[in-house]
Coordinates of C-alpha atoms in Angstrom, one line a residue:
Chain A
X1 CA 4.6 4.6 -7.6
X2 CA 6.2 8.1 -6.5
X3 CA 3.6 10.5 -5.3
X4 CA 3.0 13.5 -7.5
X5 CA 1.5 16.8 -6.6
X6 CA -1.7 16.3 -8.4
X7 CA -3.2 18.8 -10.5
X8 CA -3.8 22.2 -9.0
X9 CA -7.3 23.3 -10.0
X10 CA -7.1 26.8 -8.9
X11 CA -6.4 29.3 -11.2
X12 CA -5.5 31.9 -9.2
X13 CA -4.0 32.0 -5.3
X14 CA -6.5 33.6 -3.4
X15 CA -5.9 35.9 -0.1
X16 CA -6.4 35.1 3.1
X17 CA -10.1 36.9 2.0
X18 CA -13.1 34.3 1.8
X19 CA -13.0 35.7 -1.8
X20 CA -11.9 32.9 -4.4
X21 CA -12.5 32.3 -8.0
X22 CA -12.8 28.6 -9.4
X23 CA -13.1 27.3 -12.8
X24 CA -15.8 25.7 -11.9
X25 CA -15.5 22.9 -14.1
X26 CA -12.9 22.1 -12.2
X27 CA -13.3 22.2 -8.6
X28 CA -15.7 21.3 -6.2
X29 CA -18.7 22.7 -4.7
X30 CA -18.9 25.3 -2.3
X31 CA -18.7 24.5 1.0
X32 CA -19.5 26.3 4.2
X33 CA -17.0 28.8 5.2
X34 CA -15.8 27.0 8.3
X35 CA -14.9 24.3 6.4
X36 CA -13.0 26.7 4.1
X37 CA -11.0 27.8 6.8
X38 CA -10.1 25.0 8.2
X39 CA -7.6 23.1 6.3
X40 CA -6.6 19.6 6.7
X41 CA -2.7 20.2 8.8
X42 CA -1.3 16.7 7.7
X43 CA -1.5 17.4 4.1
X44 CA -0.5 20.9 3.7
X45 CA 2.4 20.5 6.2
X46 CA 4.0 17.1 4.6
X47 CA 3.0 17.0 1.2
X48 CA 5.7 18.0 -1.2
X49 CA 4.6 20.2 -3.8
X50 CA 5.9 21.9 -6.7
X51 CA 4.2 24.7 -6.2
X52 CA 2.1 26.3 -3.0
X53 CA -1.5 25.4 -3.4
X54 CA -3.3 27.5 -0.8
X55 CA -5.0 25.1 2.1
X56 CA -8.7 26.3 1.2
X57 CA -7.9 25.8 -2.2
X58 CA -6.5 22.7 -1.9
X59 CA -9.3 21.1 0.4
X60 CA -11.6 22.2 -2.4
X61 CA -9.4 19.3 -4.2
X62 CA -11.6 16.4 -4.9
X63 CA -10.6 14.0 -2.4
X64 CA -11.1 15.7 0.8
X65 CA -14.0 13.4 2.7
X66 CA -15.2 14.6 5.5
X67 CA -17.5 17.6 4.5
X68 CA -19.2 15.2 2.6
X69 CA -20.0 12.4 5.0
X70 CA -23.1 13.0 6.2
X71 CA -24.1 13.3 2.6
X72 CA -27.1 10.5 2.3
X73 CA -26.6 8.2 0.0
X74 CA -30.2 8.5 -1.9
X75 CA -29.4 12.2 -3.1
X76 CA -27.1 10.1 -5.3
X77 CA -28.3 9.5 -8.8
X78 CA -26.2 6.7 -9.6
X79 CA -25.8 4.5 -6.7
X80 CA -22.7 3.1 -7.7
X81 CA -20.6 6.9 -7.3
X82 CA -19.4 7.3 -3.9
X83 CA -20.6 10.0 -1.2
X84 CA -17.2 11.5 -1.3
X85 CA -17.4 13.0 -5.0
X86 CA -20.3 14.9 -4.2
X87 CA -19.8 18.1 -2.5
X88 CA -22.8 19.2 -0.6
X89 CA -24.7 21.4 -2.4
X90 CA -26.4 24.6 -1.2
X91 CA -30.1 25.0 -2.3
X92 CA -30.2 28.5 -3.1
X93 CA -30.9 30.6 -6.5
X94 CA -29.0 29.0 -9.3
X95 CA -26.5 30.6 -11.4
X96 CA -26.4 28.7 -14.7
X97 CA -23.4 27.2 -16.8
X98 CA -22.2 30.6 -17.8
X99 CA -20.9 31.6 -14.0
X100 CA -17.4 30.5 -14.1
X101 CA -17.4 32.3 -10.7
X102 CA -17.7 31.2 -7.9
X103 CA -17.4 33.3 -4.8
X104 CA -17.8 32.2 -1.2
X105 CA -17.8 34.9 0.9
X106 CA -18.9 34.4 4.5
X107 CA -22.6 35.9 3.6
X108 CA -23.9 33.9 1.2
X109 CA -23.1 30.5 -0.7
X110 CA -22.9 30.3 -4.1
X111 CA -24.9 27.7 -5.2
X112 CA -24.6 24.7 -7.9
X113 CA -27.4 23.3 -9.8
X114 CA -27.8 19.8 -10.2
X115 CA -26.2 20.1 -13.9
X116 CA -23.2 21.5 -12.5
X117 CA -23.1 18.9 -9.8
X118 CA -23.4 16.4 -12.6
X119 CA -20.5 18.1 -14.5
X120 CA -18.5 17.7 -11.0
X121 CA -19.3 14.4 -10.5
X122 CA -18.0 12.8 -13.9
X123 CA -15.3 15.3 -13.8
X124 CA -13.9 14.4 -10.6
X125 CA -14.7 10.5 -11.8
X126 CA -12.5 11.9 -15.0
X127 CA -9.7 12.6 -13.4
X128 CA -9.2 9.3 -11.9
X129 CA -9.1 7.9 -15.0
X130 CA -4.9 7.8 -14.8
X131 CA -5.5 5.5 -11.6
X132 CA -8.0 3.4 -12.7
X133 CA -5.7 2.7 -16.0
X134 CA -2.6 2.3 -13.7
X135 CA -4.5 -0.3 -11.5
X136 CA -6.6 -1.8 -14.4
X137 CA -6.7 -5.9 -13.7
X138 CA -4.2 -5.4 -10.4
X139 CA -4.2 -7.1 -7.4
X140 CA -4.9 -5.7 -4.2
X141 CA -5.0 -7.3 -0.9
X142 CA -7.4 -5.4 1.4
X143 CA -6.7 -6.3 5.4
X144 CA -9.6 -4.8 7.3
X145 CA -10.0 -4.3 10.8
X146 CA -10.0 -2.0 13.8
X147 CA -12.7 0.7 14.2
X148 CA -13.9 0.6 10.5
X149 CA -15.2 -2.8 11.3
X150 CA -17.1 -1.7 14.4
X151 CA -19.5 1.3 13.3
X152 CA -21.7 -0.2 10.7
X153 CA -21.5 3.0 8.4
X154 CA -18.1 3.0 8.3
X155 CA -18.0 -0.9 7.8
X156 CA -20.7 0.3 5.1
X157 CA -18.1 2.3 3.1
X158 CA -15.1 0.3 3.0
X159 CA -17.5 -2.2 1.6
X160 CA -18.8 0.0 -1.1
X161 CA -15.7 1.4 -1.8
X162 CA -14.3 -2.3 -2.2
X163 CA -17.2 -2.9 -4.5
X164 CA -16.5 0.4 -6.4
X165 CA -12.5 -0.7 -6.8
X166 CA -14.0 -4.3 -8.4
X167 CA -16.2 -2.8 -11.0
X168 CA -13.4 -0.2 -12.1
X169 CA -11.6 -3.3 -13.0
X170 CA -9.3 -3.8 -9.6
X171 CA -9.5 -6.6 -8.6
X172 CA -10.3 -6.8 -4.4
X173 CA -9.0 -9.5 -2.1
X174 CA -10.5 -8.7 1.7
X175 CA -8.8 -10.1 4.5
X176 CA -10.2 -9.4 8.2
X177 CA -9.8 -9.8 11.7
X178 CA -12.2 -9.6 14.0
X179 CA -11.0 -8.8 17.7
X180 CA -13.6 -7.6 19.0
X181 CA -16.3 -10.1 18.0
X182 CA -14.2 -12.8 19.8
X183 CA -14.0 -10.9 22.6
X184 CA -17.3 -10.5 22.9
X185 CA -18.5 -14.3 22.0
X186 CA -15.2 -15.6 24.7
X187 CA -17.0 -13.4 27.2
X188 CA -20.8 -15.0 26.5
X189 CA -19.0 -18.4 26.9
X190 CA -17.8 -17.3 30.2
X191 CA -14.4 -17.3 28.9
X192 CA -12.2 -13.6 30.1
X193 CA -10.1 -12.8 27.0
X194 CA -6.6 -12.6 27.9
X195 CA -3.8 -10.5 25.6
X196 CA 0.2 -11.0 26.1
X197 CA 1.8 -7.9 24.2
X198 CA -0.9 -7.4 21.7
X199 CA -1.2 -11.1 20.6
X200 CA -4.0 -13.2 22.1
X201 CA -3.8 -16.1 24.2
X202 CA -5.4 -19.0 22.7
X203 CA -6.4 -21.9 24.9
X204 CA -8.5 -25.2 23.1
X205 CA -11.4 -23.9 24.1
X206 CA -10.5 -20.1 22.9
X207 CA -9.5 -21.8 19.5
X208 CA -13.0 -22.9 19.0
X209 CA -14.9 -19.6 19.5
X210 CA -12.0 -17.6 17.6
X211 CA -13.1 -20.2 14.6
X212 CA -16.8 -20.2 14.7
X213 CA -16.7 -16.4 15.4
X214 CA -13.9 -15.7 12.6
X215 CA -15.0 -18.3 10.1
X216 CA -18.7 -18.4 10.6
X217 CA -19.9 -15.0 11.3
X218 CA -17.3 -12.3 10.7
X219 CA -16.5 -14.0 7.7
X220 CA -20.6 -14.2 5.8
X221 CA -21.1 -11.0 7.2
X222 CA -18.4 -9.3 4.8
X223 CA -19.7 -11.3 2.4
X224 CA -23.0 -11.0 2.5
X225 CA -22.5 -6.9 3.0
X226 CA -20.7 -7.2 -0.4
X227 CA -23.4 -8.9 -1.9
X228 CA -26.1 -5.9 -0.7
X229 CA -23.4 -3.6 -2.2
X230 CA -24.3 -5.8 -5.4
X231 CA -21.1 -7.6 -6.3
X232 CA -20.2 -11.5 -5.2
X233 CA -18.6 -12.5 -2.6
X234 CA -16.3 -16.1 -1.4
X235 CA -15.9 -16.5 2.0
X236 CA -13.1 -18.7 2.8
X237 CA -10.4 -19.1 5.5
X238 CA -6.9 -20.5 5.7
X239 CA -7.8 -24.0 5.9
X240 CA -10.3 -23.8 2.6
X241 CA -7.7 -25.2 -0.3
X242 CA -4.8 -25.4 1.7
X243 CA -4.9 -21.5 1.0
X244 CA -2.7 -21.1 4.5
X245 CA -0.8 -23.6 6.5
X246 CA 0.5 -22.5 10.1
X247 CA 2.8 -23.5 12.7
X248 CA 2.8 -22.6 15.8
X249 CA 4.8 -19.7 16.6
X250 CA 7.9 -19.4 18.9
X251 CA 6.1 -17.9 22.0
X252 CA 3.2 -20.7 21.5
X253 CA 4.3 -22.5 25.1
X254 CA 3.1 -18.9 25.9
X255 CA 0.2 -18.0 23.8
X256 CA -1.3 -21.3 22.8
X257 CA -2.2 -22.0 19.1
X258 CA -1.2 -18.6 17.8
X259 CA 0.0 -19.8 14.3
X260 CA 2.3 -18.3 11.9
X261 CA 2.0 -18.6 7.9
X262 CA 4.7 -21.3 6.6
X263 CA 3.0 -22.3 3.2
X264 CA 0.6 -20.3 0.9
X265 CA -1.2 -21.9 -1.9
X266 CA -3.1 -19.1 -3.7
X267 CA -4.2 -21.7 -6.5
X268 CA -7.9 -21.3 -4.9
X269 CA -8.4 -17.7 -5.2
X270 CA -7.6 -17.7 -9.1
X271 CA -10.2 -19.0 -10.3
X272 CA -12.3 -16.9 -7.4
X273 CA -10.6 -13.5 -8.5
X274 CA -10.7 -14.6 -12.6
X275 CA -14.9 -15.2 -12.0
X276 CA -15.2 -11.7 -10.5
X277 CA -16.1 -12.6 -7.2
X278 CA -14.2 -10.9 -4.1
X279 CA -12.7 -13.3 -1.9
X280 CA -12.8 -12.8 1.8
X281 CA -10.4 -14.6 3.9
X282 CA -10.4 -15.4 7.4
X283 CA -6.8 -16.3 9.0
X284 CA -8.0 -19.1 10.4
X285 CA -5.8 -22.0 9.1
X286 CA -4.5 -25.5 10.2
X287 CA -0.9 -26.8 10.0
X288 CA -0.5 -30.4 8.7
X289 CA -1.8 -32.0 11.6
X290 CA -4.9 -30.4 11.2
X291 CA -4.9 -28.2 14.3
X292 CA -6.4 -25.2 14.2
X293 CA -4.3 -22.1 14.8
X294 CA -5.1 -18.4 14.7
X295 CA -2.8 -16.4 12.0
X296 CA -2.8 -12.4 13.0
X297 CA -4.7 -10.9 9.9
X298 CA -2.3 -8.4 9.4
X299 CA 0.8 -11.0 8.6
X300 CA -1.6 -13.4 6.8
X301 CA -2.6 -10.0 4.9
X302 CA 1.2 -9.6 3.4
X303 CA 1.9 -13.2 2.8
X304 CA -1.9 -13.7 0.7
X305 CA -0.3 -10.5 -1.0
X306 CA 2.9 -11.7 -1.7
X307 CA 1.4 -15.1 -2.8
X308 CA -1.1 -13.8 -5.2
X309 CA 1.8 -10.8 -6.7
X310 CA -0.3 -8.1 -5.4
X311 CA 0.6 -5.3 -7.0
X312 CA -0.6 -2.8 -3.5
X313 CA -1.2 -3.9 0.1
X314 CA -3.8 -1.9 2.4
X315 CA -3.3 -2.3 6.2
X316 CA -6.6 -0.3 7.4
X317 CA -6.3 0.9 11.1
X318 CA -7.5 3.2 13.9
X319 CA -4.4 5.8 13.1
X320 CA -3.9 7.8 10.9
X321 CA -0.4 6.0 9.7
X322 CA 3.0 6.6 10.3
X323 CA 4.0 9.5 12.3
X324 CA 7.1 11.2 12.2
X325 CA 6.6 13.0 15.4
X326 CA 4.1 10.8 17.9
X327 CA 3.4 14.3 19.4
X328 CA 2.4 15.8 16.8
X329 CA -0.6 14.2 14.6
X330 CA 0.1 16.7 11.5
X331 CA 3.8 15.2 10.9
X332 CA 2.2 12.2 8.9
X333 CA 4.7 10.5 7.1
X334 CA 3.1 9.8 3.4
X335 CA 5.6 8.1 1.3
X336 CA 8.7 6.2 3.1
X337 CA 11.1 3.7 1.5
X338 CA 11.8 -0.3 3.2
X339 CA 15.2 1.5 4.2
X340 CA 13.5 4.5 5.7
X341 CA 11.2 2.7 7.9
X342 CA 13.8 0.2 9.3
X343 CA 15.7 3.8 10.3
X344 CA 12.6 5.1 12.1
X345 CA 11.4 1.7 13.8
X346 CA 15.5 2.2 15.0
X347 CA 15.3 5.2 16.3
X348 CA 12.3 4.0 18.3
X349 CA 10.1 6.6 16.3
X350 CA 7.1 3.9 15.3
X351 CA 4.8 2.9 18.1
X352 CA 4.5 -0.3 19.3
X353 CA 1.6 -1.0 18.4
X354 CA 3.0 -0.1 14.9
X355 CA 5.8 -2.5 14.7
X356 CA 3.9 -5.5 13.7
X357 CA 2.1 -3.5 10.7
X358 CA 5.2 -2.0 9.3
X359 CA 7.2 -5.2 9.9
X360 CA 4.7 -7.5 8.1
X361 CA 4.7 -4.7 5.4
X362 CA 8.1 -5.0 4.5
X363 CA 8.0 -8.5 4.1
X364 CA 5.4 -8.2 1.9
X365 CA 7.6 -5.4 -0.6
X366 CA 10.5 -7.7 0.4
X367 CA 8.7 -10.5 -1.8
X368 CA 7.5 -8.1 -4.6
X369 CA 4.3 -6.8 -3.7
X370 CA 4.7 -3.1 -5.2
X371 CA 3.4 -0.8 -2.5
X372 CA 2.0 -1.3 1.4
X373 CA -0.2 1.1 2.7
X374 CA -0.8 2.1 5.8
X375 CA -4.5 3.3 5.9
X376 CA -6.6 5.3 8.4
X377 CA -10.2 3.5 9.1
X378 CA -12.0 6.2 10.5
X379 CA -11.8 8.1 7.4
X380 CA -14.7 7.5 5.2
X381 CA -13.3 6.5 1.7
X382 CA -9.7 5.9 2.7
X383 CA -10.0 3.3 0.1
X384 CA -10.8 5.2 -2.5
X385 CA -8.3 8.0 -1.5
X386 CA -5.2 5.9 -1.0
X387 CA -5.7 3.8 -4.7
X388 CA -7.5 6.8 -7.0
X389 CA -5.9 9.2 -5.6
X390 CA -2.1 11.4 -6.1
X391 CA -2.5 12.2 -2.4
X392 CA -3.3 9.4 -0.4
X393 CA -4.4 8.6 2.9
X394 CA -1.9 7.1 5.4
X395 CA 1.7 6.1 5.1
X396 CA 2.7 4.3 1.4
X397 CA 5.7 2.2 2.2
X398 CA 7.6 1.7 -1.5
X399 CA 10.4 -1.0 -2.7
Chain B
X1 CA 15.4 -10.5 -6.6
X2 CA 14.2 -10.8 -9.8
X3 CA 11.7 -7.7 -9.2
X4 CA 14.1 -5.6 -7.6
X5 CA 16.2 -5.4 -10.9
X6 CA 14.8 -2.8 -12.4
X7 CA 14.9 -0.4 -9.4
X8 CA 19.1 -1.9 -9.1
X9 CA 19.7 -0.8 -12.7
X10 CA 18.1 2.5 -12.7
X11 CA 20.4 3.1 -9.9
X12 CA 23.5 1.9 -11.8
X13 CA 22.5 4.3 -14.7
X14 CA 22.2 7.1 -12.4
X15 CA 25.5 6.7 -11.3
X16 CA 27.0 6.2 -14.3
X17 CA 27.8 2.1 -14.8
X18 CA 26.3 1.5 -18.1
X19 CA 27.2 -2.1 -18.8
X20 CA 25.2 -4.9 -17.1
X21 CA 24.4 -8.4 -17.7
X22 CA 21.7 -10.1 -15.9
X23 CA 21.0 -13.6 -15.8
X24 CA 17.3 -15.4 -14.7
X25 CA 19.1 -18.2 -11.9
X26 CA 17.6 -20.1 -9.5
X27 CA 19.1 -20.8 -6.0
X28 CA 19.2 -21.3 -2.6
X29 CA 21.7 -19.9 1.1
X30 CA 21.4 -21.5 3.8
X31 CA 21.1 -19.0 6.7
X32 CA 21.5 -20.4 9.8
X33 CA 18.0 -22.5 9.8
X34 CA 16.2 -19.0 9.3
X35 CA 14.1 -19.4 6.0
X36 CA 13.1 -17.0 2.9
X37 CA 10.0 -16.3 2.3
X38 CA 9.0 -16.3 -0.9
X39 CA 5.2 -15.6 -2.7
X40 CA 4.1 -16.1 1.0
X41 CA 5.7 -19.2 1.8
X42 CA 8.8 -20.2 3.7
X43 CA 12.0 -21.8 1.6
X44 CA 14.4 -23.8 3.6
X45 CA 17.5 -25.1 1.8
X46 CA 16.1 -27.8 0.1
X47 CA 14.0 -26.0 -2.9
X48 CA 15.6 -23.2 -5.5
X49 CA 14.3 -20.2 -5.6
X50 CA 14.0 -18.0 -8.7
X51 CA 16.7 -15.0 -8.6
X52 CA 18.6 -13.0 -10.6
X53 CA 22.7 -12.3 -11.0
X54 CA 23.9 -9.4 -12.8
X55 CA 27.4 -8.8 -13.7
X56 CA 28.8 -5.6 -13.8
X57 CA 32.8 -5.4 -14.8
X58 CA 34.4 -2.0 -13.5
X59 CA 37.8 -0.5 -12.9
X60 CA 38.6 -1.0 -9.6
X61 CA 38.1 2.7 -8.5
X62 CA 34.6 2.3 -9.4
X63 CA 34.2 -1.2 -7.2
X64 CA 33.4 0.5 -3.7
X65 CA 30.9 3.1 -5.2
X66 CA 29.2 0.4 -7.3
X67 CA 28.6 -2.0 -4.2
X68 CA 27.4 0.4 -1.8
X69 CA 24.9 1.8 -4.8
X70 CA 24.0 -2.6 -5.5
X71 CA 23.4 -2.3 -1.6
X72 CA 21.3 0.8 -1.2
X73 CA 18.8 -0.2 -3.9
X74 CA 18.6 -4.1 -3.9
X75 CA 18.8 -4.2 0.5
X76 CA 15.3 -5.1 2.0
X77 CA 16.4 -6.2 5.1
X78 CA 15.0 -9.7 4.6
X79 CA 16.9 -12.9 4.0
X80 CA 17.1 -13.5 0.6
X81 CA 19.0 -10.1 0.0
X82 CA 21.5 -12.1 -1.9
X83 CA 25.3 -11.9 -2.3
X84 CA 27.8 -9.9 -4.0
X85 CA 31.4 -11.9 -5.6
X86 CA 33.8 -10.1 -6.3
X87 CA 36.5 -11.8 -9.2
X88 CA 39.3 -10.3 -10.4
X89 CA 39.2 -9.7 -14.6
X90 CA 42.1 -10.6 -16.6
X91 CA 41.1 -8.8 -19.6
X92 CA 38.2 -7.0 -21.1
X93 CA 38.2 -6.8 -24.8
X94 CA 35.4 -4.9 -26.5
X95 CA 34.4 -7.8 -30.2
X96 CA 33.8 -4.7 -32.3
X97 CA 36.9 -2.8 -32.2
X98 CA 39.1 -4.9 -30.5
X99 CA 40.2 -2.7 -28.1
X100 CA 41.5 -4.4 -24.4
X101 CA 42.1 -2.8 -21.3
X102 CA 41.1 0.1 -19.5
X103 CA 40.0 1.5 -23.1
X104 CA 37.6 -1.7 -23.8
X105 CA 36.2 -1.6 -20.1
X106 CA 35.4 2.3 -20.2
X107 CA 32.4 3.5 -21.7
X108 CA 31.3 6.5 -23.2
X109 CA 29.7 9.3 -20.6
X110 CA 29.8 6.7 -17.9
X111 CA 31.4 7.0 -14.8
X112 CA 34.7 7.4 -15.8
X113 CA 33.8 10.2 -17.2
X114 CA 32.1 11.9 -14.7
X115 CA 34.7 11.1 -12.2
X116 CA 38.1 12.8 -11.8
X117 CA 40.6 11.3 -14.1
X118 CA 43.3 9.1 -11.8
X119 CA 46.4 10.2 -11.7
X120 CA 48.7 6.5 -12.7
X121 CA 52.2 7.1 -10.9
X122 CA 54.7 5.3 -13.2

């Protein structure tokens, strides 16, 4: 899907003055005039837009999340809405329904009452409607890792958000990793963890903590966080159904049983998916001698995607996506085409780090999945922004 | 690919070629022992893969631009790309009017139109 400039929801361009008049229908809440003033560089110095939406204005746009993140979660009516479409909301003197003004000058605040909060809440959830449609009964293959899997609120939200996307009628596939669990479970063992350019390398006995760890308790936590988050969870890895078969891959004399996916058989998850339960799916999988090998999530993330026709792929990661500039963090690429990328991963513009990600993205476009994503963890709701949202979060890759 | 063909023809049309045929094939390339991946899984030579062929008959000034436009949208960079034949046509003749030649082959506000007219030396 091309990105459009989403709906401006200003009605007038404001000065530089902290002076600015909503339709407050439309916008969100008032926030503190700090936060006014600070707009978000990546979007407002990549996006294209039709027409100049001043950066205060725009950060007033629905799907800005950090303002909103400390925002507890039992000031929520409906548990089921996510923090990020509630704007804080100051406690002073209400106005009423008939203010269709709404000034924030650097004094004073000007509050919203909990109707008009209401009114924000379903309006934002309105205006998603066009996504949700789009996306109605769609695949999407979810890899999860990095930071977001280490801070338990973080790990919190992608979880709820994931839950939110099934009951809208997406349906969630959730593939992890799990680094840094291994790492720690190697080191109680007494076993050092050792990493050859980025991959891990993955003696017998190394093969046997990566499963238990990977399979037995990365795995039924995710699933058993999606249950508290009140949908239904599977927990299976490569070897449940066959789903993946590895082989070892070229540098194995190297790395030890570091696999790489030859077969997919997604016959398993359909019945999963069809029942309403959210597979999760450790790359853990055997090749047809029934040793175990190790599949990096990532890769098994693209091929599970490709298997299944996944109409988007999510990579979520500690950056922010692709950057045009590695100097420069506002010079976020957004939306980049399979020719595009090969041209910056040329000109040596994509870390290294990077390479894998984008490389196991294309395949996955190359074999029909519609879009790969690129996502940044550390942002609360990335989810959420990069599938509901014109905007986005990260680099989309397209066909 | 089959799902590529959409995103190949709305090319073509932009450019002006507005006369295809496309066929649902199955097939297989060997590449050198490197496999295609397809729905996750890797394809030597042995099973047929689905794909798609489209024919497109141009005049021959229109051959260079059409590839490089078949290129441009259908390239991912991955094997399975697929190939491009180019055969020689004896004759085009259009069933309704019975028109052959250049006349048959051309089409209305396609991209003979839009490009300069050639010049035939005789």
């Amino acid at each position: 899907q091309k990105r459009t400039p989403s709906a401006v929801t200003t009605n007038s361009t404001p000065p530089a003055s902290s002076i600015y008049k909503y339709r407050l229908f439309r916008c969100a809440a008032p926030r503190t005039p700090s936060a006014d003033h600070q707009p978000l560089p990546s979007r407002q110095a990549t996006r294209r837009r039709e027409h100049q939406v001043p950066p205060a204005a725009a950060a007033m746009l629905l799907t800005k999340p950090h303002p909103a993140l400390t925002l507890p979660s039992a000031s929520l009516p409906n548990p089921n809405l996510k923090a990020a479409r509630v704007r804080p909301l100051a406690s002073s003197a209400p106005h009423g329904r008939r203010g269709l003004r709404v000034s924030a000058s650097s004094s004073s605040l000007a509050p919203a009452q909990a109707a008009s909060a209401a009114l924000n809440r379903v309006d934002v959830l309105s205006e998603a409607l066009p996504f949700i449609q789009r996306f109605k009964g769609k695949t999407v293959v979810v890899k999860y890792g990095g930071a977001a899997m280490k801070s338990p609120e973080l790990q919190a939200s992608v979880i709820r958000d994931l839950v939110l996307l099934s009951c809208v009628g997406l349906r969630p596939v959730l593939v992890h990793g799990g680094g840094p669990e291994i790492n720690s479970w190697l080191q109680r063992v007494g076993v050092e963890p050792q990493f050859r350019n980025g991959l891990r390398v993955t003696d017998a006995l190394t093969m046997e903590v990566v499963e238990m760890v990977l399979v037995g308790k990365v795995n039924k936590q995710l699933v058993s966080l999606i249950s508290l988050a009140g949908a239904t969870a599977v927990g299976l890895c490569g070897k449940d159904a066959r789903l993946l078969t590895a082989r070892p891959s070229p540098d194995a004399a190297a790395l030890g049983f570091v696999g790489e996916v030859t077969r997919v058989d997604p016959s398993v998850l359909h019945p999963i998916i069809a029942s309403g339960h959210i597979p999760v799916i450790a790359t853990v999988a055997a090749d047809e001698t029934g040793q175990a090998y190790n599949i990096n999530a990532d890769t098994a993330a693209g091929e599970i995607a490709a298997a299944i026709g996944a109409e988007k792929l999510l990579l979520i990661t500690d950056v922010s996506g692709i950057l045009a500039d590695r100097d420069d963090p506002g010079s976020l690429v957004k939306e980049i085409d399979i020719a595009g990328v090969r041209r910056m991963v040329a000109e040596g513009k994509v870390g290294g780090g990077m390479i894998p990600k984008v490389g196991c993205c294309v395949r996955a476009l190359a074999q029909g999945v519609h879009t790969a994503s690129i996502i940044d963890g550390r942002v609360p709701h990335s989810l959420l922004l990069e599938i509901l949202t014109d905007e986005g979060t990260g680099t989309m890759i397209t066909g | 690919r089959p799902w590529r063909v959409s995103h190949v023809s709305s090319g073509l049309l932009e450019m002006g070629i507005r006369g295809v045929t496309v066929s649902d094939v199955r097939g297989y390339g060997a590449q050198g022992g490197s496999t295609e991946r397809y729905e996750g899984s890797e394809f030597s030579e042995d099973t047929f893969i689905a794909k798609v062929k489209m024919e497109i008959v141009v005049c021959k000034e229109q051959v260079e631009p059409v590839i490089d436009k078949i290129i441009e949208k259908a390239r991912t960079g991955e094997i399975g790309d697929g190939k491009i034949f180019l055969i020689p046509v004896a004759d085009v003749v259009r069933v309704r009017t019975g028109e052959r030649g250049v006349h048959a082959e051309r089409m209305i506000g396609g991209l003979s139109d839009k490009l300069p007219p050639v010049i035939t030396i005789s």
